[in-house]
Coordinates of C-alpha atoms in Angstrom, one line a residue:
X1 CA -50.1 -6.1 101.4
X2 CA -51.2 -9.2 99.5
X3 CA -51.8 -9.0 95.8
X4 CA -54.7 -10.7 94.1
X5 CA -54.0 -14.1 92.6
X6 CA -54.7 -12.8 89.0
X7 CA -52.2 -10.0 89.3
X8 CA -49.5 -12.4 90.5
X9 CA -50.2 -14.7 87.5
X10 CA -50.0 -11.9 85.0
X11 CA -46.7 -10.7 86.4
X12 CA -45.2 -14.2 86.3
X13 CA -46.3 -14.7 82.7
X14 CA -44.8 -11.3 81.7
X15 CA -41.4 -12.3 83.2
X16 CA -41.6 -15.6 81.3
X17 CA -42.3 -13.9 78.0
X18 CA -39.4 -11.4 78.5
X19 CA -37.1 -14.3 79.3
X20 CA -38.1 -16.1 76.1
X21 CA -37.8 -13.0 74.0
X22 CA -34.3 -12.5 75.3
X23 CA -33.4 -16.1 74.5
X24 CA -34.8 -15.7 71.1
X25 CA -32.6 -12.7 70.4
X26 CA -29.6 -14.5 71.6
X27 CA -30.5 -17.4 69.2
X28 CA -30.8 -15.0 66.2
X29 CA -27.4 -13.4 66.9
X30 CA -25.8 -16.8 66.6
X31 CA -27.6 -17.5 63.2
X32 CA -26.3 -14.2 61.7
X33 CA -22.8 -15.0 62.8
X34 CA -22.9 -18.4 61.0
X35 CA -24.4 -16.8 57.8
X36 CA -21.7 -14.1 57.8
X37 CA -19.0 -16.7 58.2
X38 CA -20.5 -18.6 55.3
X39 CA -20.5 -15.6 53.1
X40 CA -16.9 -14.7 54.1
X41 CA -15.7 -18.2 53.3
X42 CA -17.4 -18.0 49.8
X43 CA -15.7 -14.7 49.1
X44 CA -12.3 -16.0 50.2
X45 CA -12.8 -19.0 48.0
X46 CA -13.7 -16.8 45.0
X47 CA -10.7 -14.7 45.6
X48 CA -8.6 -17.7 45.9
X49 CA -9.9 -19.2 42.7
X50 CA -9.1 -15.9 40.9
X51 CA -5.6 -16.0 42.4
X52 CA -5.1 -19.6 41.2
X53 CA -6.4 -18.6 37.7
X54 CA -4.1 -15.6 37.4
X55 CA -1.2 -17.7 38.6
X56 CA -2.0 -20.2 35.9
X57 CA -2.4 -17.6 33.3
X58 CA 1.0 -16.1 34.2
X59 CA 2.6 -19.5 33.9
X60 CA 0.9 -20.1 30.5
X61 CA 2.1 -16.7 29.2
X62 CA 5.6 -17.5 30.3
X63 CA 5.4 -21.0 28.8
X64 CA 4.1 -19.5 25.5
X65 CA 6.7 -16.8 25.3
X66 CA 9.4 -19.4 26.0
X67 CA 7.9 -21.7 23.3
X68 CA 7.8 -18.9 20.7
X69 CA 11.3 -17.7 21.4
X70 CA 12.6 -21.2 21.3
X71 CA 11.0 -22.3 18.0
X72 CA 11.9 -19.0 16.3
X73 CA 15.6 -19.4 17.2
X74 CA 15.5 -23.1 16.3
X75 CA 13.9 -22.5 12.9
X76 CA 16.4 -19.9 11.9
X77 CA 18.3 -21.2 8.8
X78 CA 21.4 -19.5 10.1
X79 CA 21.2 -21.6 13.3
X80 CA 24.1 -24.1 13.2
X81 CA 23.1 -26.0 16.4
X82 CA 20.7 -28.9 16.5
X83 CA 17.1 -27.3 16.5
X84 CA 16.0 -29.8 19.2
X85 CA 18.9 -28.8 21.5
X86 CA 18.2 -25.1 20.9
X87 CA 14.5 -25.5 22.1
X88 CA 15.6 -27.6 25.1
X89 CA 18.1 -24.9 26.1
X90 CA 15.5 -22.2 26.0
X91 CA 13.2 -24.1 28.3
X92 CA 16.0 -25.0 30.7
X93 CA 17.1 -21.4 31.0
X94 CA 13.4 -20.5 31.7
X95 CA 13.4 -23.0 34.6
X96 CA 11.1 -25.5 32.8
X97 CA 11.9 -29.1 32.4
X98 CA 12.5 -29.7 28.7
X99 CA 11.3 -33.3 29.2
X100 CA 7.8 -31.8 29.4
X101 CA 8.1 -30.5 25.8
X102 CA 7.2 -32.4 22.7
X103 CA 9.5 -31.2 19.9
X104 CA 9.2 -31.9 16.2
X105 CA 11.6 -30.7 13.5
X106 CA 11.0 -30.9 9.8
X107 CA 14.1 -29.8 7.8
X108 CA 14.6 -29.5 4.1
X109 CA 17.3 -28.2 1.9
X110 CA 16.1 -24.7 2.0
X111 CA 13.5 -24.7 4.8
X112 CA 13.1 -25.7 8.5
X113 CA 10.0 -26.0 10.5
X114 CA 10.0 -26.5 14.3
X115 CA 7.0 -27.4 16.4
X116 CA 6.9 -27.4 20.2
X117 CA 4.0 -28.5 22.3
X118 CA 4.3 -28.1 26.1
X119 CA 2.0 -28.3 29.1
X120 CA 2.5 -27.5 32.8
X121 CA 0.2 -28.4 35.6
X122 CA 0.0 -25.6 38.1
X123 CA -0.8 -26.7 41.7
X124 CA -3.7 -24.8 43.2
X125 CA -3.8 -23.1 46.6
X126 CA -7.5 -22.5 47.1
X127 CA -9.3 -24.6 44.5
X128 CA -7.9 -27.6 46.2
X129 CA -10.6 -27.0 48.9
X130 CA -13.2 -27.9 46.3
X131 CA -11.3 -30.8 44.9
X132 CA -9.4 -29.1 42.0
X133 CA -5.8 -29.7 42.8
X134 CA -4.1 -28.4 39.6
X135 CA -4.8 -26.4 36.5
X136 CA -3.3 -26.9 33.0
X137 CA -1.2 -24.3 31.3
X138 CA -0.7 -25.4 27.7
X139 CA 1.4 -23.8 25.0
X140 CA 2.1 -24.7 21.4
X141 CA 3.7 -23.1 18.3
X142 CA 5.1 -23.7 14.9
X143 CA 7.8 -21.6 13.3
X144 CA 8.9 -22.0 9.8
X145 CA 11.6 -20.3 7.8
X146 CA 12.3 -21.1 4.2
X147 CA 14.3 -19.6 1.4
X148 CA 11.7 -17.3 -0.1
X149 CA 11.8 -15.6 -3.5
X150 CA 10.3 -12.2 -3.1
X151 CA 8.9 -10.0 -5.9
X152 CA 8.1 -6.6 -4.5
X153 CA 6.8 -3.3 -6.2
X154 CA 7.1 0.0 -4.5
X155 CA 4.6 2.5 -6.0
X156 CA 5.6 5.9 -4.7
X157 CA 3.6 9.2 -5.0
X158 CA 5.6 11.9 -6.8
X159 CA 2.7 14.4 -7.2
X160 CA 3.0 18.1 -6.6
X161 CA 1.7 17.9 -3.1
X162 CA 4.6 15.7 -2.1
X163 CA 6.9 18.6 -3.0
X164 CA 5.0 21.3 -1.2
X165 CA 6.5 23.3 1.8
X166 CA 10.1 22.8 0.6
X167 CA 9.6 19.1 -0.2
X168 CA 8.4 18.4 3.4
X169 CA 6.8 15.1 2.6
X170 CA 9.4 13.9 0.1
X171 CA 12.1 14.6 2.7
X172 CA 10.3 12.1 5.0
X173 CA 9.4 9.6 2.3
X174 CA 12.8 9.2 0.9
X175 CA 14.6 7.9 4.1
X176 CA 11.6 5.7 4.9
X177 CA 11.6 4.1 1.4
X178 CA 15.4 3.7 1.5
X179 CA 15.3 2.0 4.9
X180 CA 12.6 -0.3 3.6
X181 CA 14.9 -1.3 0.7
X182 CA 17.8 -1.9 3.1
X183 CA 15.7 -4.0 5.4
X184 CA 14.3 -6.2 2.7
X185 CA 17.7 -6.7 0.9
X186 CA 19.6 -7.2 4.1
X187 CA 18.0 -10.7 4.4
X188 CA 18.6 -11.6 0.8
X189 CA 21.2 -14.3 1.6
X190 CA 18.7 -16.3 3.6
X191 CA 15.4 -15.3 1.8
X192 CA 16.3 -16.3 -1.7
X193 CA 16.0 -14.1 -4.7
X194 CA 14.6 -10.6 -4.1
X195 CA 13.4 -8.5 -7.0
X196 CA 12.3 -4.9 -6.2
X197 CA 10.7 -2.6 -8.7
X198 CA 10.1 1.1 -8.1
X199 CA 7.1 2.8 -9.8
X200 CA 7.0 6.6 -9.3
X201 CA 3.7 8.1 -10.1
X202 CA 2.0 11.4 -10.5
X203 CA -0.4 12.4 -13.3
X204 CA 0.9 9.4 -15.3
X205 CA 3.4 6.6 -14.9
X206 CA 6.5 6.9 -17.1
X207 CA 7.5 3.4 -18.1
X208 CA 10.7 4.6 -19.6
X209 CA 12.1 3.9 -23.1
X210 CA 13.9 0.7 -22.2
X211 CA 10.9 -1.0 -20.6
X212 CA 8.3 0.3 -22.9
X213 CA 10.1 -0.7 -26.1
X214 CA 9.3 -4.4 -25.4
X215 CA 5.6 -3.8 -25.4
X216 CA 3.3 -3.3 -28.5
X217 CA 2.8 0.5 -28.1
X218 CA 1.5 2.9 -30.8
X219 CA 4.2 5.0 -32.4
X220 CA 2.7 8.5 -32.8
X221 CA 5.8 10.0 -31.2
X222 CA 8.9 8.9 -29.1
X223 CA 9.3 12.0 -27.0
X224 CA 7.8 10.4 -23.7
X225 CA 7.0 7.0 -22.6
X226 CA 3.6 6.5 -20.9
X227 CA 0.5 4.4 -21.7
X228 CA -3.2 5.3 -21.6
X229 CA -5.0 2.2 -20.4
X230 CA -8.6 1.3 -21.1
X231 CA -11.1 0.5 -18.4
X232 CA -11.0 -3.2 -19.3
X233 CA -7.2 -3.2 -18.6
X234 CA -7.9 -2.6 -14.9
X235 CA -9.8 -5.9 -14.5
X236 CA -6.6 -8.0 -15.0
X237 CA -3.0 -8.0 -13.7
X238 CA -1.9 -9.3 -17.1
X239 CA -0.2 -7.0 -19.7
X240 CA 0.8 -9.3 -22.6
X241 CA 3.5 -8.0 -24.9
X242 CA 1.1 -8.7 -27.8
X243 CA -1.6 -6.4 -26.5
X244 CA -2.0 -3.2 -28.5
X245 CA -1.4 -0.2 -26.2
X246 CA -2.0 3.5 -26.8
X247 CA 1.0 5.7 -26.1
X248 CA 0.0 8.8 -24.1
X249 CA 0.4 12.0 -26.1
X250 CA 3.4 14.2 -25.4
X251 CA 1.5 17.4 -24.3
X252 CA 0.7 19.9 -21.7
X253 CA -3.0 19.7 -20.8
X254 CA -3.3 22.6 -18.4
X255 CA -1.1 25.6 -19.0
X256 CA -1.1 28.2 -21.8
X257 CA 2.5 28.1 -22.9
X258 CA 4.7 27.9 -25.9
X259 CA 6.8 25.8 -25.7
X260 CA 5.5 23.6 -22.9
X261 CA 7.6 23.2 -19.8
X262 CA 8.9 19.7 -18.9
X263 CA 7.2 19.9 -15.4
X264 CA 3.8 20.5 -17.1
X265 CA 3.8 17.5 -19.4
X266 CA 1.2 14.8 -18.7
X267 CA 3.9 12.2 -19.2
X268 CA 7.0 13.3 -17.4
X269 CA 10.3 13.1 -19.2
X270 CA 12.3 13.3 -15.9
X271 CA 14.8 10.3 -15.7
X272 CA 13.7 10.0 -12.0
X273 CA 10.2 9.2 -13.1
X274 CA 11.0 6.1 -15.2
X275 CA 10.1 2.7 -13.7
X276 CA 13.0 0.8 -12.3
X277 CA 12.2 -2.8 -12.8
X278 CA 13.5 -6.0 -11.1
X279 CA 16.6 -5.2 -9.2
X280 CA 18.3 -6.0 -5.9
X281 CA 21.0 -3.3 -6.2
X282 CA 20.2 -1.4 -3.0
X283 CA 22.4 1.6 -3.8
X284 CA 20.9 2.0 -7.3
X285 CA 17.3 1.6 -5.9
X286 CA 18.0 4.1 -3.1
X287 CA 19.6 6.5 -5.7
X288 CA 16.3 6.2 -7.7
X289 CA 14.3 7.2 -4.6
X290 CA 16.7 10.1 -3.8
X291 CA 16.2 11.6 -7.2
X292 CA 12.4 11.8 -6.9
X293 CA 10.7 15.2 -7.3
X294 CA 7.2 16.3 -6.5
X295 CA 5.2 17.6 -9.5
X296 CA 1.9 16.8 -11.1
X297 CA -1.4 15.3 -10.2
X298 CA -2.3 11.9 -8.7
X299 CA -3.0 8.6 -10.5
X300 CA -3.0 5.7 -8.1
X301 CA -4.7 3.4 -10.5
X302 CA -2.0 3.8 -13.1
X303 CA 0.7 3.0 -10.5
X304 CA -1.2 0.0 -9.3
X305 CA -1.7 -1.3 -12.9
X306 CA 2.0 -1.0 -13.8
X307 CA 2.9 -2.6 -10.4
X308 CA 0.7 -5.6 -10.9
X309 CA 2.0 -5.9 -14.5
X310 CA 5.5 -6.1 -13.2
X311 CA 4.5 -8.9 -10.9
X312 CA 2.4 -10.8 -13.4
X313 CA 4.0 -13.7 -15.4
X314 CA 2.9 -12.0 -18.6
X315 CA 6.0 -9.7 -18.1
X316 CA 8.3 -12.7 -18.5
X317 CA 9.2 -12.0 -22.1
X318 CA 10.0 -8.4 -21.2
X319 CA 12.2 -9.4 -18.3
X320 CA 14.0 -12.0 -20.4
X321 CA 14.6 -9.5 -23.2
X322 CA 16.1 -7.0 -20.8
X323 CA 18.3 -9.7 -19.4
X324 CA 19.5 -10.6 -22.9
X325 CA 20.3 -6.9 -23.4
X326 CA 22.3 -6.8 -20.2
X327 CA 19.8 -4.5 -18.4
X328 CA 18.6 -7.0 -15.8
X329 CA 20.5 -9.5 -13.8
X330 CA 20.6 -13.1 -15.1
X331 CA 19.4 -14.4 -11.7
X332 CA 15.8 -13.2 -12.6
X333 CA 15.5 -15.3 -15.7
X334 CA 12.2 -17.2 -15.6
X335 CA 10.5 -14.5 -13.5
X336 CA 8.0 -13.2 -12.7
X337 CA 6.9 -16.4 -11.1
X338 CA 3.5 -17.9 -11.5
X339 CA 0.7 -17.4 -9.0
X340 CA 0.8 -20.9 -7.7
X341 CA 0.3 -21.2 -3.9
X342 CA 3.8 -21.5 -2.4
X343 CA 5.4 -20.6 0.9
X344 CA 8.7 -20.1 -1.0
X345 CA 7.4 -17.4 -3.5
X346 CA 5.6 -14.3 -2.5
X347 CA 4.5 -11.2 -4.4
X348 CA 4.0 -7.9 -2.6
X349 CA 2.6 -4.5 -3.9
X350 CA 3.2 -1.5 -1.6
X351 CA 1.3 1.7 -2.7
X352 CA 2.0 5.0 -1.0
X353 CA 0.1 8.2 -1.7
X354 CA -0.6 11.5 0.1
X355 CA -4.0 12.0 -1.2
X356 CA -6.9 11.0 -3.5
X357 CA -6.9 10.3 -7.3
X358 CA -7.2 13.6 -9.1
X359 CA -6.6 14.1 -12.8
X360 CA -5.3 12.5 -15.9
X361 CA -5.5 13.4 -19.6
X362 CA -4.8 12.3 -23.1
X363 CA -5.4 13.6 -26.7
X364 CA -8.4 12.3 -28.5
X365 CA -8.6 11.1 -32.1
X366 CA -8.0 12.6 -34.7
X367 CA -5.6 15.0 -32.9
X368 CA -3.2 12.3 -31.9
X369 CA -1.4 11.7 -35.2
X370 CA -1.3 12.8 -38.8
X371 CA -0.9 16.2 -40.3
X372 CA -2.4 19.3 -38.4
X373 CA -3.6 22.5 -40.0
X374 CA -0.7 24.4 -38.3
X375 CA 2.3 25.5 -40.3
X376 CA 5.3 26.9 -38.6
X377 CA 8.9 28.1 -39.0
X378 CA 11.4 29.8 -36.7
X379 CA 13.0 33.2 -37.1
X380 CA 15.8 33.9 -34.7
X381 CA 14.6 31.1 -32.4
X382 CA 11.0 32.3 -32.3
X383 CA 8.1 30.4 -33.8
X384 CA 5.8 32.0 -36.4
X385 CA 2.6 30.1 -36.9
X386 CA -0.1 29.9 -39.6
X387 CA -3.5 28.1 -39.6
X388 CA -4.6 26.4 -42.8
X389 CA -8.3 26.2 -43.7
X390 CA -8.9 24.2 -46.8
X391 CA -12.6 24.9 -46.8
X392 CA -12.1 28.7 -47.4
X393 CA -13.1 30.0 -50.9
X394 CA -10.5 31.8 -52.9
X395 CA -6.7 31.6 -52.7
X396 CA -6.2 32.9 -49.1
X397 CA -6.4 29.8 -47.0
X398 CA -3.5 30.5 -44.6
X399 CA -4.2 32.7 -41.5
X400 CA -0.9 34.2 -40.4
X401 CA -1.1 34.6 -36.6
X402 CA 1.6 37.3 -36.6
X403 CA -0.3 39.4 -39.2
X404 CA -3.9 38.6 -38.1
X405 CA -4.9 38.1 -41.7
X406 CA -5.5 35.5 -44.4
X407 CA -2.9 34.9 -47.0
X408 CA -2.3 32.6 -50.0
X409 CA 0.9 31.3 -48.3
X410 CA 1.9 30.5 -44.7
X411 CA 4.1 32.9 -42.8
X412 CA 7.6 32.1 -44.0
X413 CA 6.3 30.9 -47.4
X414 CA 8.5 28.0 -48.5
X415 CA 10.4 28.0 -45.2
X416 CA 7.2 27.0 -43.3
X417 CA 6.5 23.3 -42.7
X418 CA 3.1 21.7 -42.0
X419 CA 3.3 20.3 -38.5
X420 CA 2.0 16.9 -37.5
X421 CA -0.2 16.8 -34.4
X422 CA 2.6 15.3 -32.2
X423 CA 4.8 18.2 -33.4
X424 CA 2.1 20.7 -32.5
X425 CA 1.8 19.3 -28.9
X426 CA 5.6 19.1 -28.6
X427 CA 5.7 22.8 -29.5
X428 CA 2.8 24.3 -27.6
X429 CA 0.3 23.4 -25.0
X430 CA -3.3 22.6 -26.0
X431 CA -4.6 25.8 -24.4
X432 CA -2.1 27.8 -26.3
X433 CA -3.2 26.2 -29.6
X434 CA -6.9 26.7 -28.9
X435 CA -6.5 30.3 -27.5
X436 CA -3.8 31.8 -29.6
X437 CA -4.2 30.0 -32.9
X438 CA -7.5 28.2 -33.4
X439 CA -9.9 30.8 -32.0
X440 CA -7.8 33.7 -33.5
X441 CA -8.1 32.2 -37.0
X442 CA -11.5 30.6 -36.8
X443 CA -13.4 32.3 -34.0
X444 CA -15.5 30.3 -31.7
X445 CA -14.9 29.3 -28.0
X446 CA -11.5 28.1 -26.8
X447 CA -13.0 25.9 -24.1
X448 CA -15.2 24.2 -26.6
X449 CA -12.3 23.5 -28.8
X450 CA -10.3 22.2 -25.8
X451 CA -13.0 19.7 -24.9
X452 CA -13.0 18.4 -28.4
X453 CA -9.2 17.7 -28.3
X454 CA -8.5 16.6 -24.7
X455 CA -9.9 13.5 -23.0
X456 CA -10.0 13.9 -19.2
X457 CA -10.4 11.1 -16.6
X458 CA -12.1 12.3 -13.4
X459 CA -11.4 11.0 -9.8
X460 CA -14.6 8.9 -9.8
X461 CA -13.4 6.9 -12.8
X462 CA -10.0 6.6 -11.5
X463 CA -11.2 5.3 -8.1
X464 CA -13.3 2.7 -9.8
X465 CA -10.3 1.6 -11.8
X466 CA -8.1 1.5 -8.7
X467 CA -10.6 -0.8 -6.9
X468 CA -10.8 -3.1 -9.9
X469 CA -7.0 -3.5 -10.4
X470 CA -6.4 -4.0 -6.7
X471 CA -9.1 -6.7 -6.5
X472 CA -7.5 -8.4 -9.5
X473 CA -4.1 -8.4 -7.7
X474 CA -5.6 -9.7 -4.5
X475 CA -7.5 -12.4 -6.3
X476 CA -4.2 -13.6 -7.8
X477 CA -2.6 -13.8 -4.3
X478 CA -0.6 -10.6 -4.4
X479 CA -0.3 -9.2 -0.9
X480 CA -1.2 -5.5 -1.1
X481 CA -0.1 -2.9 1.4
X482 CA -1.2 0.8 1.1
X483 CA 0.0 3.8 3.0
X484 CA -2.0 7.1 3.2
X485 CA 0.5 9.9 4.2
X486 CA -1.1 13.1 5.6
X487 CA -4.2 12.5 3.6
X488 CA -6.6 14.1 6.0
X489 CA -9.2 11.6 4.8
X490 CA -8.8 12.3 1.1
X491 CA -8.1 9.0 -0.6
X492 CA -8.3 6.9 2.5
X493 CA -11.3 5.0 1.2
X494 CA -9.6 4.2 -2.0
X495 CA -6.3 3.1 -0.3
X496 CA -8.1 1.1 2.4
X497 CA -10.2 -0.7 -0.3
X498 CA -7.0 -1.5 -2.3
X499 CA -5.2 -3.1 0.6
X500 CA -5.4 -6.9 1.3
X501 CA -7.0 -6.2 4.7
X502 CA -7.6 -3.5 7.3
X503 CA -4.2 -4.3 8.9
X504 CA -2.5 -3.7 5.5
X505 CA -3.6 -0.1 5.3
X506 CA -1.5 2.5 7.2
X507 CA -3.1 5.9 7.7
X508 CA -0.3 8.0 9.1
X509 CA 0.9 11.5 9.5
X510 CA 3.9 12.3 7.5
X511 CA 6.2 12.1 10.6
X512 CA 5.2 8.4 10.9
X513 CA 5.8 7.4 7.4
X514 CA 9.1 5.7 8.4
X515 CA 7.2 3.6 11.0
X516 CA 4.7 2.5 8.4
X517 CA 7.4 1.3 5.9
X518 CA 9.4 -0.3 8.7
X519 CA 6.3 -2.2 9.8
X520 CA 5.6 -3.5 6.3
X521 CA 9.3 -4.5 5.9
X522 CA 9.2 -6.5 9.1
X523 CA 6.0 -8.1 8.1
X524 CA 7.5 -9.2 4.8
X525 CA 10.8 -10.4 6.4
X526 CA 9.6 -11.9 9.7
X527 CA 9.4 -15.6 10.5
X528 CA 5.8 -16.6 10.6
X529 CA 4.2 -18.3 13.6
X530 CA 1.7 -20.5 11.9
X531 CA 0.0 -21.8 15.1

């Protein structure tokens, strides 16, 4: 059966369209393959560039490590071989042609500086396809060792919290501080003169009779040897021997005892609490650390003030006088050095505490010196006290504490002596006096009397003073390290503010105190890579 012409034409056109559609699909498949291959090539090139970069970085790290090791060994003053040969040997052993290294050596009588500049061109594997045939791996470094005179102060917390739990913290501090001393002094032969001073601190800092006698200190008593500084004293590291200083009263500010106990005195009389100035006798210094005991409150600012004073040139007359007296080695004559900028002279202050500033006290005028209204005498070793009130009418002006009544003569009559104020505080605590003598004789409130007699210094004042003296030290170029041991946040702000920088403050648990001291010792002793 024959189809109409129109039907045949439509069928022919349909076949043609289908054929063209199929051809179009085949053409599109080819385009996608090309696009996919292009993306794949780009990805491979990116991966290849990363591989080339990593390979170059590994080479650079190896080159830098070799450079650092080589110059450190070559700059060592104990190195007897030619520094240039030492550097070349290091590169040869690392498989690097020493001819590619530019070496410069500057040597003096007591110093040596070695600089090495090297560069390797690393062939590329993939970047070559885009015209980059090699990448540069440069390395440079300078190491310098010089005979360095070190002046170091260790200010160590001896407060009561250090002795808690069977001296748990002191038992960890002592070996850490002793290892620090050994580490510093082990390099003495090649680091010049090293002077270490140890400043134990608690409620106060006991300067010690030998050190304090060279300063212009008031003479109300000679039973203990501390100084009560004024606020202005904390704005300077200087402590001239001509400056008038107030000796801290010898007294117990907190307990109600007669007589006061040694452990309760504001200014400790323990031999272990006295400052040990300017020494490189490792065994003696370590013995000083071993003898430390934990009692009292915390006064970081006083330790820092005394520490900076021992580093300040104003202490020169004191040091020289102690040398003349045979108390300090002759090698230290002329120190402490000035603050001039010098790679060969460094001053360090290391302050360690387990907490925040707490309390400090002294006796106000007019209760510091002169005659008191107290009369006393002993019977079979026991004190008998009377209180004298000149303003009373009549003859009975002596209140005998033992008899609870007024008499015309003190208890003991002619055997009783009028006591000076220093004698009173050496015989009884302030609270014993205000509670058991003054209020008994005169009435009134013991706390009111106490506040009239005792000057207290709160933590806020002490923190401000710490900040001031630490800034004064840093401004002079003293490098300050601080360690907070088991502080649980208490005192961290003060210690961090005192340090020369964030990396100079160590906030550690007690178990890590050794690592903190070891790190500081390494920092002080290490050769410095200056580039």
